[in-house]
Structure formats: structure tokens, C-alpha cells
XYZ file of C-alpha atoms in Angstrom:
415
model
C -23.656 -2.557 11.160
C -20.256 -3.586 13.098
C -19.167 -0.360 15.269
C -15.557 0.710 13.646
C -13.257 0.170 16.886
C -9.492 1.379 16.923
C -7.299 -0.701 16.194
C -9.163 -2.852 13.924
C -7.762 -3.399 10.249
C -9.432 -3.924 6.980
C -7.363 -6.533 5.172
C -7.468 -6.346 1.806
C -4.376 -9.144 0.295
C -2.669 -11.070 1.536
C -1.638 -13.129 -1.525
C 1.148 -15.741 -2.933
C 3.075 -15.973 -6.006
C 4.098 -18.774 -6.609
C 7.778 -18.607 -8.284
C 6.919 -19.674 -12.032
C 4.676 -16.917 -11.148
C 1.609 -19.654 -12.690
C -0.634 -19.152 -9.730
C -1.607 -17.370 -6.885
C -3.571 -17.675 -3.652
C -5.321 -15.568 -1.497
C -4.115 -16.643 2.057
C -6.134 -13.461 4.382
C -8.245 -17.086 5.369
C -5.046 -18.243 6.552
C -3.997 -15.631 8.209
C -3.038 -15.599 11.733
C -0.784 -12.929 12.548
C 1.421 -10.737 10.721
C 3.935 -8.095 12.206
C 6.306 -6.143 9.557
C 9.341 -4.102 10.915
C 10.170 -1.052 9.644
C 14.468 -0.214 10.744
C 15.918 2.972 9.690
C 19.554 1.534 10.340
C 18.185 -1.206 8.605
C 17.847 -1.040 4.261
C 14.899 -3.094 3.785
C 11.526 -3.857 5.378
C 11.134 -7.963 6.822
C 7.917 -9.145 7.411
C 6.683 -12.361 9.749
C 3.283 -13.958 8.621
C 2.010 -16.891 10.307
C -0.060 -19.289 8.347
C -2.893 -21.704 9.663
C -3.197 -24.126 6.224
C -5.715 -26.348 6.077
C -5.547 -26.316 2.483
C -1.569 -27.792 2.517
C -0.603 -24.992 0.457
C 3.088 -25.554 1.189
C 2.718 -28.442 -1.375
C 0.272 -27.035 -4.138
C 1.435 -23.432 -4.145
C 4.085 -24.841 -3.412
C 6.111 -22.156 -1.217
C 9.984 -22.860 -1.450
C 11.029 -19.313 -0.846
C 10.965 -17.278 -3.224
C 7.651 -16.858 -3.978
C 6.359 -13.325 -4.003
C 3.563 -12.199 -1.551
C 1.631 -8.645 -1.520
C 0.675 -7.334 1.939
C -2.888 -4.513 1.506
C -4.221 -3.031 4.793
C -6.289 -0.066 5.932
C -7.110 1.378 9.346
C -10.262 3.066 10.806
C -10.088 6.791 10.003
C -7.264 6.332 7.052
C -8.370 6.655 3.121
C -4.739 5.183 1.848
C -4.019 1.748 1.985
C -0.406 0.557 2.524
C 1.616 -2.352 0.821
C 4.241 -4.076 0.613
C 5.525 -5.803 -1.995
C 7.761 -8.328 -0.783
C 9.423 -11.789 -1.139
C 9.201 -14.942 0.988
C 13.108 -16.202 1.900
C 12.023 -18.912 4.732
C 9.610 -21.245 5.333
C 10.212 -21.916 9.696
C 8.623 -22.932 12.281
C 5.810 -25.419 10.649
C 3.844 -27.472 13.317
C 1.880 -30.347 12.797
C -1.548 -29.816 13.463
C -3.450 -33.139 15.812
C -4.308 -36.168 13.385
C -2.633 -34.438 10.095
C -5.745 -32.208 9.319
C -3.206 -29.089 8.685
C 0.004 -26.879 10.112
C 1.518 -23.460 11.292
C 4.083 -22.041 9.896
C 5.926 -19.542 10.188
C 6.759 -17.069 5.890
C 9.986 -14.821 6.659
C 10.050 -12.471 4.038
C 12.295 -9.505 2.969
C 11.844 -6.472 0.129
C 12.343 -8.083 -3.124
C 16.097 -5.811 -3.658
C 16.998 -7.417 -0.641
C 17.641 -11.222 -3.601
C 20.017 -9.609 -5.925
C 21.951 -7.035 -3.306
C 22.874 -10.555 -1.113
C 24.706 -11.994 -4.276
C 26.481 -9.140 -6.306
C 29.763 -7.742 -5.407
C 30.368 -3.903 -6.835
C 34.053 -3.456 -7.320
C 33.907 0.017 -9.542
C 35.948 2.848 -8.499
C 33.811 5.700 -7.854
C 34.937 10.179 -7.731
C 31.662 11.838 -7.069
C 29.850 12.786 -4.251
C 28.137 10.726 -2.092
C 24.338 11.108 -3.063
C 25.224 10.114 -6.792
C 27.322 7.445 -6.093
C 24.012 5.747 -3.684
C 22.016 6.480 -6.704
C 23.533 4.777 -9.645
C 23.995 1.825 -6.834
C 20.180 1.145 -6.423
C 19.230 2.367 -10.057
C 22.235 0.623 -12.109
C 23.031 -2.182 -9.942
C 20.311 -3.705 -7.193
C 18.047 -2.016 -9.913
C 14.929 -0.994 -7.914
C 12.045 0.851 -9.762
C 10.698 1.500 -6.428
C 10.947 6.065 -5.260
C 13.523 7.064 -4.083
C 14.202 9.754 -1.637
C 17.755 10.606 -1.749
C 19.395 14.053 -0.060
C 21.757 15.756 -2.200
C 25.593 15.866 -0.199
C 28.583 17.810 -0.936
C 32.246 17.120 -0.856
C 34.335 14.317 -3.960
C 34.371 10.927 -2.557
C 37.604 9.210 -4.606
C 35.923 5.400 -3.573
C 36.851 2.185 -4.698
C 34.574 -0.505 -3.764
C 36.706 -3.511 -2.790
C 34.261 -6.587 -3.400
C 31.383 -5.116 -1.343
C 27.354 -5.845 -1.163
C 25.271 -2.866 -2.270
C 24.036 -2.632 0.716
C 27.494 -2.599 2.702
C 28.975 -0.057 0.334
C 25.957 2.417 0.959
C 26.265 1.744 4.314
C 30.321 2.566 3.872
C 29.047 5.842 1.845
C 26.289 7.044 4.826
C 29.164 7.689 7.479
C 30.609 9.513 4.863
C 28.256 11.788 4.190
C 28.067 15.195 4.292
C 25.129 17.002 3.617
C 24.300 20.612 2.460
C 23.357 22.045 6.021
C 25.850 23.975 7.978
C 26.300 20.973 10.182
C 26.657 18.652 7.253
C 24.192 16.329 8.538
C 24.402 12.323 10.501
C 22.984 9.837 7.179
C 20.607 7.238 7.626
C 19.426 4.420 4.607
C 16.647 2.803 5.008
C 12.840 1.398 3.476
C 9.661 2.699 3.959
C 6.733 1.949 2.508
C 7.546 4.640 0.772
C 10.254 3.753 -1.486
C 14.205 4.051 -0.590
C 15.482 6.709 1.481
C 19.250 8.517 1.921
C 18.343 11.387 4.658
C 20.216 12.877 7.017
C 18.638 12.771 10.245
C 18.626 16.892 10.873
C 16.535 16.759 7.456
C 14.173 14.595 9.263
C 13.568 16.381 11.963
C 13.163 19.438 9.845
C 10.479 18.267 7.171
C 9.187 15.927 9.984
C 8.222 19.547 12.417
C 5.813 20.667 9.249
C 3.262 17.725 10.169
C 3.646 16.809 13.684
C 0.052 17.867 14.318
C -1.462 15.674 13.067
C 1.161 12.848 15.163
C -0.048 14.276 19.190
C -0.141 10.910 21.043
C -1.080 10.927 24.813
C -1.289 8.820 27.327
C -4.282 8.869 29.487
C -4.796 5.374 31.248
C -8.247 6.169 32.799
C -9.710 6.700 29.329
C -13.051 3.977 28.130
C -13.152 3.972 24.537
C -16.976 4.793 23.122
C -18.644 5.335 20.097
C -18.394 8.727 20.790
C -14.908 9.273 21.622
C -13.486 6.514 19.357
C -11.880 9.105 17.073
C -10.243 11.607 19.363
C -8.591 8.021 21.123
C -6.585 7.310 18.230
C -4.122 8.671 19.344
C -3.951 7.553 22.670
C -0.658 5.406 23.886
C -1.645 2.374 25.188
C 1.730 1.604 26.958
C 5.294 2.837 26.657
C 8.401 2.016 28.332
C 11.734 4.298 29.061
C 14.016 2.368 26.635
C 17.121 4.708 27.414
C 16.743 8.213 29.338
C 20.855 8.613 29.471
C 24.097 7.048 29.928
C 26.674 9.459 31.027
C 29.698 7.635 30.255
C 28.619 6.435 26.793
C 28.403 10.459 26.741
C 31.898 10.698 27.798
C 33.653 8.030 25.622
C 31.507 9.311 23.013
C 33.116 12.614 22.900
C 29.860 13.809 22.920
C 30.518 17.111 24.696
C 33.761 17.670 23.228
C 36.174 15.876 20.440
C 39.306 16.803 18.666
C 40.131 15.600 14.814
C 42.810 15.358 13.209
C 44.161 15.747 9.285
C 47.230 15.306 7.448
C 46.946 16.058 3.752
C 49.581 14.060 2.163
C 49.508 16.989 -0.756
C 50.116 19.821 1.474
C 51.813 18.011 3.875
C 50.094 19.674 6.342
C 47.950 18.648 9.498
C 45.371 20.328 10.378
C 42.917 20.125 13.831
C 39.368 20.667 14.457
C 37.536 20.888 17.443
C 33.960 20.760 18.137
C 31.829 21.646 21.185
C 28.774 20.710 22.543
C 28.401 23.520 24.653
C 28.738 26.136 21.913
C 27.289 24.421 19.178
C 24.300 23.118 20.924
C 21.826 25.984 19.688
C 22.816 25.405 15.482
C 21.116 21.664 16.234
C 17.862 20.899 15.143
C 16.415 19.235 18.446
C 12.686 19.100 16.871
C 11.494 20.936 20.699
C 10.658 24.502 19.944
C 13.219 24.992 23.142
C 15.595 22.389 24.481
C 17.670 21.956 27.653
C 20.721 19.635 26.954
C 20.633 16.326 29.223
C 23.313 17.223 31.894
C 23.985 20.710 33.793
C 25.287 23.373 32.835
C 28.385 22.714 35.606
C 28.697 19.330 34.117
C 28.757 20.064 30.194
C 31.436 23.280 30.650
C 33.502 21.197 32.942
C 34.172 18.654 30.498
C 33.528 20.735 27.083
C 37.376 21.988 28.448
C 39.096 18.427 28.209
C 40.875 18.334 25.119
C 39.671 14.795 24.204
C 41.407 14.039 20.616
C 38.754 11.193 18.966
C 39.699 10.564 15.467
C 42.282 11.582 13.138
C 41.732 11.907 9.036
C 44.485 11.613 6.825
C 42.958 13.179 3.323
C 44.559 13.929 -0.754
C 43.199 17.422 -1.359
C 44.994 16.510 -4.962
C 41.613 14.342 -5.645
C 39.077 16.785 -4.370
C 37.843 17.823 -1.110
C 35.594 15.562 0.993
C 35.042 17.647 3.495
C 35.065 14.736 6.169
C 37.747 16.093 8.886
C 35.420 19.099 9.116
C 32.296 17.411 10.217
C 33.440 14.370 11.615
C 33.767 15.578 15.268
C 30.069 16.785 15.006
C 28.825 13.648 13.899
C 29.898 11.471 16.556
C 28.923 14.350 18.910
C 25.137 14.487 17.490
C 24.464 10.427 16.565
C 25.830 10.046 20.643
C 22.881 12.730 21.525
C 20.656 11.322 19.505
C 20.269 7.308 21.270
C 20.703 9.350 25.205
C 17.161 9.533 25.227
C 14.721 6.377 24.057
C 11.193 5.612 24.898
C 8.821 2.457 23.250
C 5.620 3.186 22.510
C 2.671 0.426 21.577
C -0.397 2.095 20.395
C -3.230 2.053 17.696
C -2.789 0.117 14.406
C -2.113 3.440 12.067
C -0.820 2.225 8.004
C -0.081 6.128 8.149
C 2.510 5.863 10.247
C 6.344 5.538 9.315
C 9.756 4.935 10.294
C 11.307 8.983 10.281
C 8.640 10.298 11.060
C 8.587 13.259 13.829
C 6.343 12.874 16.688
C 5.066 14.526 19.879
C 4.214 12.025 23.313
C 2.841 14.077 26.350
C 3.661 12.101 28.829
C 2.636 12.802 32.601
C 4.785 13.061 34.964
C 5.200 10.600 38.284
C 4.988 11.956 41.753
C 5.619 8.805 44.087
C 3.327 5.848 42.984
C 0.821 9.314 41.476
C 0.739 10.065 38.231
C -0.377 13.929 37.898
C -1.761 15.068 34.878
C 1.558 17.913 34.305
C 3.689 16.884 31.900
C 7.530 15.276 31.918
C 9.956 17.443 31.302
C 12.061 14.763 30.773
C 10.218 12.696 28.747
C 7.276 14.709 27.158
C 8.203 16.104 23.823
C 8.811 15.560 20.013
C 10.895 12.398 19.101
C 11.585 10.374 15.874
C 10.322 7.126 15.289
C 13.393 5.009 14.721
C 12.265 1.804 14.799
C 8.242 0.601 14.119
C 6.060 -2.930 14.229
C 2.834 -3.390 12.809
C 1.663 -6.148 14.514
C -2.009 -7.552 12.870
C -3.726 -10.757 14.962
C -6.846 -11.933 15.284
C -9.205 -11.237 18.792
C -12.213 -13.583 18.761
C -12.805 -13.569 14.840
C -11.836 -10.050 14.260
C -8.348 -8.730 13.216
C -6.584 -6.377 15.273
C -4.340 -3.803 14.005
C -1.598 -2.004 16.596
C 1.268 -0.333 16.169
C 5.012 -1.015 18.829
C 7.526 1.559 17.991
C 11.277 3.168 19.298
C 11.600 7.037 18.938
C 14.495 8.962 19.809
C 14.118 12.703 21.758
C 17.218 15.014 21.650
C 17.414 17.125 24.796
C 14.674 17.657 27.514
C 12.471 20.103 27.544
C 14.136 23.657 28.560
């Protein structure tokens, strides 16, 4: 019996069905590499499949960029299989082997919904809350049958959509969405293996903290894997790098510490002003940390919180309903800047349960000179949200291996 190692993977399906659905081929025997990408800033899933084709599938199936592809796999120590149902949209990088004995080519794939979304132009006037509009677009325009996880919003939006494709319209609505939480929320729209999500980052943090204990990653470069320690070492980080630690200029220009939103009501002819100061509101922000501090000194925060930084002007018409945008725009700008200040890229053993939007804990060591200590770094350790993720499956010494790379964001430092 072959011993199961971390990063092993069981592939159940790499099936390609031709355009008229008259033929389906299992291409597991031709698979060289597979990458599946998820991103909270992308509306759908994207994949690349590298094929070594010695039976001329391109001509026999044929593959012309319309095919359906089903990808299913499972990691060690997991019970549920992950399945992606995608469409091939391009065949690229074809290289013919010596002696014309076959060829290598890459299948570029995307979610089914991307096809209708690429040709539809919405021309519709709405007067509803954003979450209802997004649901209507997904169900009645794109006609997706996938599960939807739509967070309820507030504020009537009298909103005409002038010839936008559905995903462009949802992205614009995302920027205007105000959640039910006290802070209003910063919304993202994305797809993962469970379906489509229209959620605030703050609610993802709050919900993700309930299950974060099952996703704790440690960096232990000296650890040797052996049969006894397989399960324990499953969460070892293989490598990591700091993508972004801090950018003080971006914080200042982005109005992170202090900003002012001015508004004008076309009905009442009244001007309004909302001031946001991060130092005063930081305790209300869900950070995902048990105790967090701002990534700047108190003196620096106080200094730049005293400056009146004018950032936004919002016209509104209360005769058509209240949208709350001017009340929360300053917070949304500050939070988005703060959320993107501390980013780590991790490389770990394959786990088909990992998804974007997950909260994870990184236990990263503190470095002193050229030495790595046992003590955790308060700057880089802590709770993060996965914002980009890539499942990578590849052949290694005749066995398929699965590893995951992800980018994850953290709010503040450990206090």
C-alpha cells in the first residue's frame, strides 16, 4: 500500500465535453499541470489545464473553445470532493512534439456565467436596495443556478444601468453598497467552489473567526516529514514572503487616518459634512485580532488625524429615497486602505477545503539578524483573510501533487 503524503491529491475528474455534448473524454491520463484561481476581486473562477495530447483530442473531440470541463479532486485527510464546472474559452501555447507524436497545449477555462455576461448589456432602471438588485442580475440576467450568498444591504438606490455588462454593473453596485452593520461595510463580489458571494469584508472576518482554529499555519523550516507526523505537519507553511508591510504615503493620500465627505441634497438644498477619524473609530472595526493596534505610532496617528482632509463630494436627492452613501463613504475609503496595508503570500500543502474569504492564522517567527527565533512576530503573525488563492496540481516522479499559494491580508498589528 502506497503511503499518503502531504501534498498528495486524488483526482476524480478532468472531463471535457464537446460543444454539442455528443462526446466526453476523461483527460486525466493527459494531464500535466492544473491551476485553479480564485480572487475576491474577480467575479468568476479561472483555470489553466496543461495537456500532453498523444491522441489528437483537439481534432477528434474537437476542442474549439466552447467545451465544458469538469475538474474534481480531494486532498489527504479530507472527506468532501471539490468540483469546478467550467468552460474552455481558449486553446493556447500549442507545441508539437518531435516526430509529430503528439502536442502540448494549454486550455484556458472560466466559469460558465462568464460567457453570457460577456455579451449581455443591461439597460434597466432600479429603485431597490443593492442586495436585491445584485440577486436580480445574477438570477434573471446571467441566469446562474449556483448557490448565492448575498448579504442584505440598506438604502434605496434609484439606479439606472446604462449599457453595462452584468459583472460591470455588480462591481459598480458593490462600491455603493451599505450593509446593515454599524460601519456600513466594504463589499466584495466573487465566486468560489461554493457559489457566488456578495459580502462585506467585515462580515467575512466576523463569520470566519468562528472556524479559524481549524486553519492555523506555522512556519517551521527545520521540520522533517515522516509517517508519524503527517497529519500534524499538514498545516506547515512551506514558504512565505511579505508582499506589502506598510505604505505610509498611500495611507495619507488615501485618507486612512482622517477624511471629510461633503454632500448636497438637491431636494432640500442643504449641504452636509461627515468627518471620519480612524483613531476614534478603530475600536469599532472588526479586525479579526483578539487585540490589535494601528500600524503606526499614536503620535503619528494623532498628528494626521487633526488635519482636515477633504476627500469626497456626494450629490444626493432624498426625494428618491435615502442611500446612506455620504454617511459611510469616508469609513469605506479608510477601511479599504487599511485592509490592503499588510499582505503575506503563503505557499502550503494542498488542501481542497481552502477558499478565498477564509480567515486563517499565521504563526510566523521573529527574525533577529540572520537568526530565526521561536518567538512569533507581532508584525506579521496574526489572523488574516485569504484574498487570492491558486490550487496547483502537477506531476512529480509519477505522482500528482497538490499545493496552494495564497495572498492574505491582515488589519493592524498584534497589540
